């Protein structure tokens, strides 16, 4: 859900949601969190595929697991498979978009305002990517463009000289 939330987000394992106090995480749990496995799990449910960064910092002598979740790059992230969670838990629905709300809950987008926000960001990101591509093309081909402009200037200069010469000898015109 942080993937479709502006600026992404951060999942911190080892901090209680209720009062933000630190909890103990067993060492074997900390060591079992492998970025490759986490991203592989995400790829099972996220389309287009995404990658998160995973860190294991120590705070006040306790280990935390921090998963940095980036905002989508150009296309919003769609849930591509249904996930049946445990009883009393929200499940993921194939074809749904998810965001984090003001209460830090993962929710399916069901309000036009939220969908419009996600789509507007996608359009802006796509526009920015297009501008970068055009800029890259101009940078890459500027020498070719410059050579074409020089050739055009030479052609115009040559036509002008011929025109002047022909005008001097009888008024013929080149187009």
mmCIF file of C-alpha atoms in Angstrom:
data_model
loop_
_atom_site.group_PDB
_atom_site.id
_atom_site.type_symbol
_atom_site.label_atom_id
_atom_site.label_comp_id
_atom_site.label_asym_id
_atom_site.label_seq_id
_atom_site.Cartn_x
_atom_site.Cartn_y
_atom_site.Cartn_z
ATOM 1 C CA UNK A 1 0.000 0.000 0.000
ATOM 2 C CA UNK A 2 2.944 2.358 0.614
ATOM 3 C CA UNK A 3 3.847 1.798 -3.027
ATOM 4 C CA UNK A 4 0.837 3.861 -4.115
ATOM 5 C CA UNK A 5 1.183 6.339 -1.251
ATOM 6 C CA UNK A 6 2.909 9.647 -1.964
ATOM 7 C CA UNK A 7 6.649 9.309 -1.176
ATOM 8 C CA UNK A 8 6.283 5.602 -0.318
ATOM 9 C CA UNK A 9 6.741 4.585 3.278
ATOM 10 C CA UNK A 10 8.541 2.511 5.832
ATOM 11 C CA UNK A 11 7.575 -0.689 7.598
ATOM 12 C CA UNK A 12 9.298 -1.061 10.957
ATOM 13 C CA UNK A 13 9.177 -4.428 12.655
ATOM 14 C CA UNK A 14 10.069 -4.162 16.323
ATOM 15 C CA UNK A 15 7.985 -1.094 17.191
ATOM 16 C CA UNK A 16 4.440 -1.370 18.559
ATOM 17 C CA UNK A 17 1.748 0.446 16.582
ATOM 18 C CA UNK A 18 -0.140 1.457 19.723
ATOM 19 C CA UNK A 19 2.513 3.407 21.635
ATOM 20 C CA UNK A 20 5.607 3.169 19.395
ATOM 21 C CA UNK A 21 7.578 1.380 22.102
ATOM 22 C CA UNK A 22 10.332 -1.035 21.125
ATOM 23 C CA UNK A 23 9.684 -4.781 21.278
ATOM 24 C CA UNK A 24 12.088 -7.698 21.323
ATOM 25 C CA UNK A 25 12.551 -9.502 18.037
ATOM 26 C CA UNK A 26 14.107 -12.937 18.255
ATOM 27 C CA UNK A 27 17.542 -13.063 16.601
ATOM 28 C CA UNK A 28 16.480 -15.932 14.318
ATOM 29 C CA UNK A 29 13.578 -13.801 13.032
ATOM 30 C CA UNK A 30 15.921 -10.892 12.317
ATOM 31 C CA UNK A 31 18.373 -13.117 10.468
ATOM 32 C CA UNK A 32 15.557 -14.749 8.471
ATOM 33 C CA UNK A 33 14.585 -11.458 6.859
ATOM 34 C CA UNK A 34 16.374 -11.609 3.517
ATOM 35 C CA UNK A 35 15.811 -8.729 1.042
ATOM 36 C CA UNK A 36 15.708 -11.168 -1.872
ATOM 37 C CA UNK A 37 12.970 -13.238 -0.231
ATOM 38 C CA UNK A 38 10.975 -10.153 0.784
ATOM 39 C CA UNK A 39 11.129 -8.737 -2.755
ATOM 40 C CA UNK A 40 10.286 -12.135 -4.231
ATOM 41 C CA UNK A 41 7.141 -12.262 -2.069
ATOM 42 C CA UNK A 42 6.219 -8.738 -3.149
ATOM 43 C CA UNK A 43 6.612 -9.670 -6.811
ATOM 44 C CA UNK A 44 3.993 -12.391 -6.309
ATOM 45 C CA UNK A 45 1.407 -9.705 -5.564
ATOM 46 C CA UNK A 46 2.619 -6.443 -7.132
ATOM 47 C CA UNK A 47 2.260 -5.439 -10.772
ATOM 48 C CA UNK A 48 4.420 -3.899 -12.088
ATOM 49 C CA UNK A 49 7.163 -5.585 -10.046
ATOM 50 C CA UNK A 50 8.839 -3.516 -7.345
ATOM 51 C CA UNK A 51 11.797 -3.777 -5.009
ATOM 52 C CA UNK A 52 12.079 -2.629 -1.405
ATOM 53 C CA UNK A 53 15.205 -2.022 0.628
ATOM 54 C CA UNK A 54 15.663 -3.847 3.898
ATOM 55 C CA UNK A 55 17.820 -2.692 6.823
ATOM 56 C CA UNK A 56 18.465 -4.158 10.273
ATOM 57 C CA UNK A 57 19.475 -1.292 12.562
ATOM 58 C CA UNK A 58 19.956 -1.496 16.309
ATOM 59 C CA UNK A 59 18.183 1.049 18.540
ATOM 60 C CA UNK A 60 18.660 1.191 22.310
ATOM 61 C CA UNK A 61 20.263 -2.259 22.135
ATOM 62 C CA UNK A 62 17.309 -3.810 20.302
ATOM 63 C CA UNK A 63 17.214 -5.004 16.724
ATOM 64 C CA UNK A 64 14.698 -3.587 14.273
ATOM 65 C CA UNK A 65 13.791 -4.626 10.766
ATOM 66 C CA UNK A 66 13.142 -1.635 8.517
ATOM 67 C CA UNK A 67 11.661 -2.105 5.074
ATOM 68 C CA UNK A 68 11.854 1.054 2.946
ATOM 69 C CA UNK A 69 9.030 1.009 0.427
ATOM 70 C CA UNK A 70 9.430 3.362 -2.553
ATOM 71 C CA UNK A 71 6.550 5.144 -4.218
ATOM 72 C CA UNK A 72 5.763 3.686 -7.659
ATOM 73 C CA UNK A 73 8.092 4.947 -10.381
ATOM 74 C CA UNK A 74 5.633 5.660 -13.229
ATOM 75 C CA UNK A 75 2.732 3.222 -12.979
ATOM 76 C CA UNK A 76 0.604 2.675 -9.861
ATOM 77 C CA UNK A 77 0.993 -0.753 -8.285
ATOM 78 C CA UNK A 78 -1.893 -3.155 -8.789
ATOM 79 C CA UNK A 79 -2.504 -6.243 -6.668
ATOM 80 C CA UNK A 80 -2.183 -9.104 -9.159
ATOM 81 C CA UNK A 81 -3.241 -12.004 -6.914
ATOM 82 C CA UNK A 82 -5.812 -12.489 -4.194
ATOM 83 C CA UNK A 83 -4.340 -13.254 -0.777
ATOM 84 C CA UNK A 84 -6.547 -14.895 1.827
ATOM 85 C CA UNK A 85 -5.301 -13.615 5.169
ATOM 86 C CA UNK A 86 -6.071 -14.989 8.589
ATOM 87 C CA UNK A 87 -9.509 -14.564 10.052
ATOM 88 C CA UNK A 88 -10.390 -10.970 11.106
ATOM 89 C CA UNK A 89 -7.724 -9.562 8.776
ATOM 90 C CA UNK A 90 -8.205 -7.739 5.498
ATOM 91 C CA UNK A 91 -7.248 -9.784 2.512
ATOM 92 C CA UNK A 92 -5.719 -8.576 -0.726
ATOM 93 C CA UNK A 93 -7.950 -8.607 -3.784
ATOM 94 C CA UNK A 94 -6.727 -9.238 -7.310
ATOM 95 C CA UNK A 95 -7.139 -6.094 -9.419
ATOM 96 C CA UNK A 96 -7.290 -3.685 -6.463
ATOM 97 C CA UNK A 97 -5.131 -0.670 -5.687
ATOM 98 C CA UNK A 98 -4.103 -0.093 -2.059
ATOM 99 C CA UNK A 99 -2.886 2.976 -0.162
ATOM 100 C CA UNK A 100 -2.144 3.926 3.442
ATOM 101 C CA UNK A 101 -4.784 6.162 5.016
ATOM 102 C CA UNK A 102 -4.419 8.834 7.729
ATOM 103 C CA UNK A 103 -4.773 6.140 10.412
ATOM 104 C CA UNK A 104 -1.757 4.258 8.976
ATOM 105 C CA UNK A 105 -4.011 1.465 7.769
ATOM 106 C CA UNK A 106 -3.735 -0.322 4.451
ATOM 107 C CA UNK A 107 -6.988 0.242 2.582
ATOM 108 C CA UNK A 108 -8.291 -0.567 -0.843
ATOM 109 C CA UNK A 109 -8.863 2.573 -2.909
ATOM 110 C CA UNK A 110 -12.608 3.094 -2.923
ATOM 111 C CA UNK A 111 -12.863 6.879 -3.128
ATOM 112 C CA UNK A 112 -12.643 8.799 -6.375
ATOM 113 C CA UNK A 113 -10.468 11.449 -4.692
ATOM 114 C CA UNK A 114 -7.841 8.846 -3.715
ATOM 115 C CA UNK A 115 -7.825 7.223 -7.171
ATOM 116 C CA UNK A 116 -7.571 10.636 -8.829
ATOM 117 C CA UNK A 117 -4.566 11.476 -6.622
ATOM 118 C CA UNK A 118 -2.775 8.241 -7.582
ATOM 119 C CA UNK A 119 -3.546 8.689 -11.288
ATOM 120 C CA UNK A 120 -2.481 12.351 -11.272
ATOM 121 C CA UNK A 121 0.868 11.355 -9.753
ATOM 122 C CA UNK A 122 1.240 8.621 -12.391
ATOM 123 C CA UNK A 123 0.564 11.105 -15.206
ATOM 124 C CA UNK A 124 3.039 13.617 -13.724
ATOM 125 C CA UNK A 125 5.705 10.922 -13.329
ATOM 126 C CA UNK A 126 5.155 9.718 -16.901
ATOM 127 C CA UNK A 127 5.446 13.310 -18.144
ATOM 128 C CA UNK A 128 8.682 13.780 -16.208
ATOM 129 C CA UNK A 129 10.040 10.531 -17.683
ATOM 130 C CA UNK A 130 9.134 11.704 -21.192
ATOM 131 C CA UNK A 131 10.911 15.033 -20.646
ATOM 132 C CA UNK A 132 14.017 13.149 -19.429
ATOM 133 C CA UNK A 133 13.927 10.931 -22.532
ATOM 134 C CA UNK A 134 13.603 13.929 -24.859
ATOM 135 C CA UNK A 135 16.412 15.719 -23.042
ATOM 136 C CA UNK A 136 18.561 12.583 -23.362
ATOM 137 C CA UNK A 137 17.831 12.394 -27.103
ATOM 138 C CA UNK A 138 18.779 16.052 -27.604
ATOM 139 C CA UNK A 139 21.949 15.548 -25.588
ATOM 140 C CA UNK A 140 22.849 12.368 -27.438
ATOM 141 C CA UNK A 141 22.103 13.751 -30.913
ATOM 142 C CA UNK A 142 23.009 17.423 -30.460
ATOM 143 C CA UNK A 143 26.172 17.016 -32.550
ATOM 144 C CA UNK A 144 24.121 15.497 -35.393
ATOM 145 C CA UNK A 145 21.521 18.250 -35.114
ATOM 146 C CA UNK A 146 24.319 20.825 -35.143
ATOM 147 C CA UNK A 147 25.813 19.263 -38.289
ATOM 148 C CA UNK A 148 22.415 19.327 -40.027
ATOM 149 C CA UNK A 149 22.005 23.008 -39.113
ATOM 150 C CA UNK A 150 25.489 23.803 -40.472
ATOM 151 C CA UNK A 151 24.682 21.946 -43.701
ATOM 152 C CA UNK A 152 21.416 23.922 -44.051
ATOM 153 C CA UNK A 153 23.256 27.198 -43.452
ATOM 154 C CA UNK A 154 25.844 26.270 -46.093
ATOM 155 C CA UNK A 155 23.085 25.326 -48.551
ATOM 156 C CA UNK A 156 21.292 28.633 -47.939
ATOM 157 C CA UNK A 157 24.564 30.525 -48.303
ATOM 158 C CA UNK A 158 25.350 28.691 -51.547
ATOM 159 C CA UNK A 159 21.857 29.386 -52.944
ATOM 160 C CA UNK A 160 22.229 33.074 -52.029
ATOM 161 C CA UNK A 161 25.620 33.323 -53.784
ATOM 162 C CA UNK A 162 24.278 31.607 -56.932
ATOM 163 C CA UNK A 163 21.167 33.793 -56.869
ATOM 164 C CA UNK A 164 23.336 36.924 -56.648
ATOM 165 C CA UNK A 165 25.538 35.712 -59.504
ATOM 166 C CA UNK A 166 22.534 34.884 -61.693
ATOM 167 C CA UNK A 167 20.902 38.224 -60.870
ATOM 168 C CA UNK A 168 24.065 39.946 -62.104
ATOM 169 C CA UNK A 169 23.931 38.159 -65.451
ATOM 170 C CA UNK A 170 20.311 38.365 -66.346
ATOM 171 C CA UNK A 171 17.840 37.937 -63.524
ATOM 172 C CA UNK A 172 17.417 34.144 -63.346
ATOM 173 C CA UNK A 173 16.101 32.853 -60.061
ATOM 174 C CA UNK A 174 16.725 29.616 -58.094
ATOM 175 C CA UNK A 175 14.090 28.218 -55.795
#
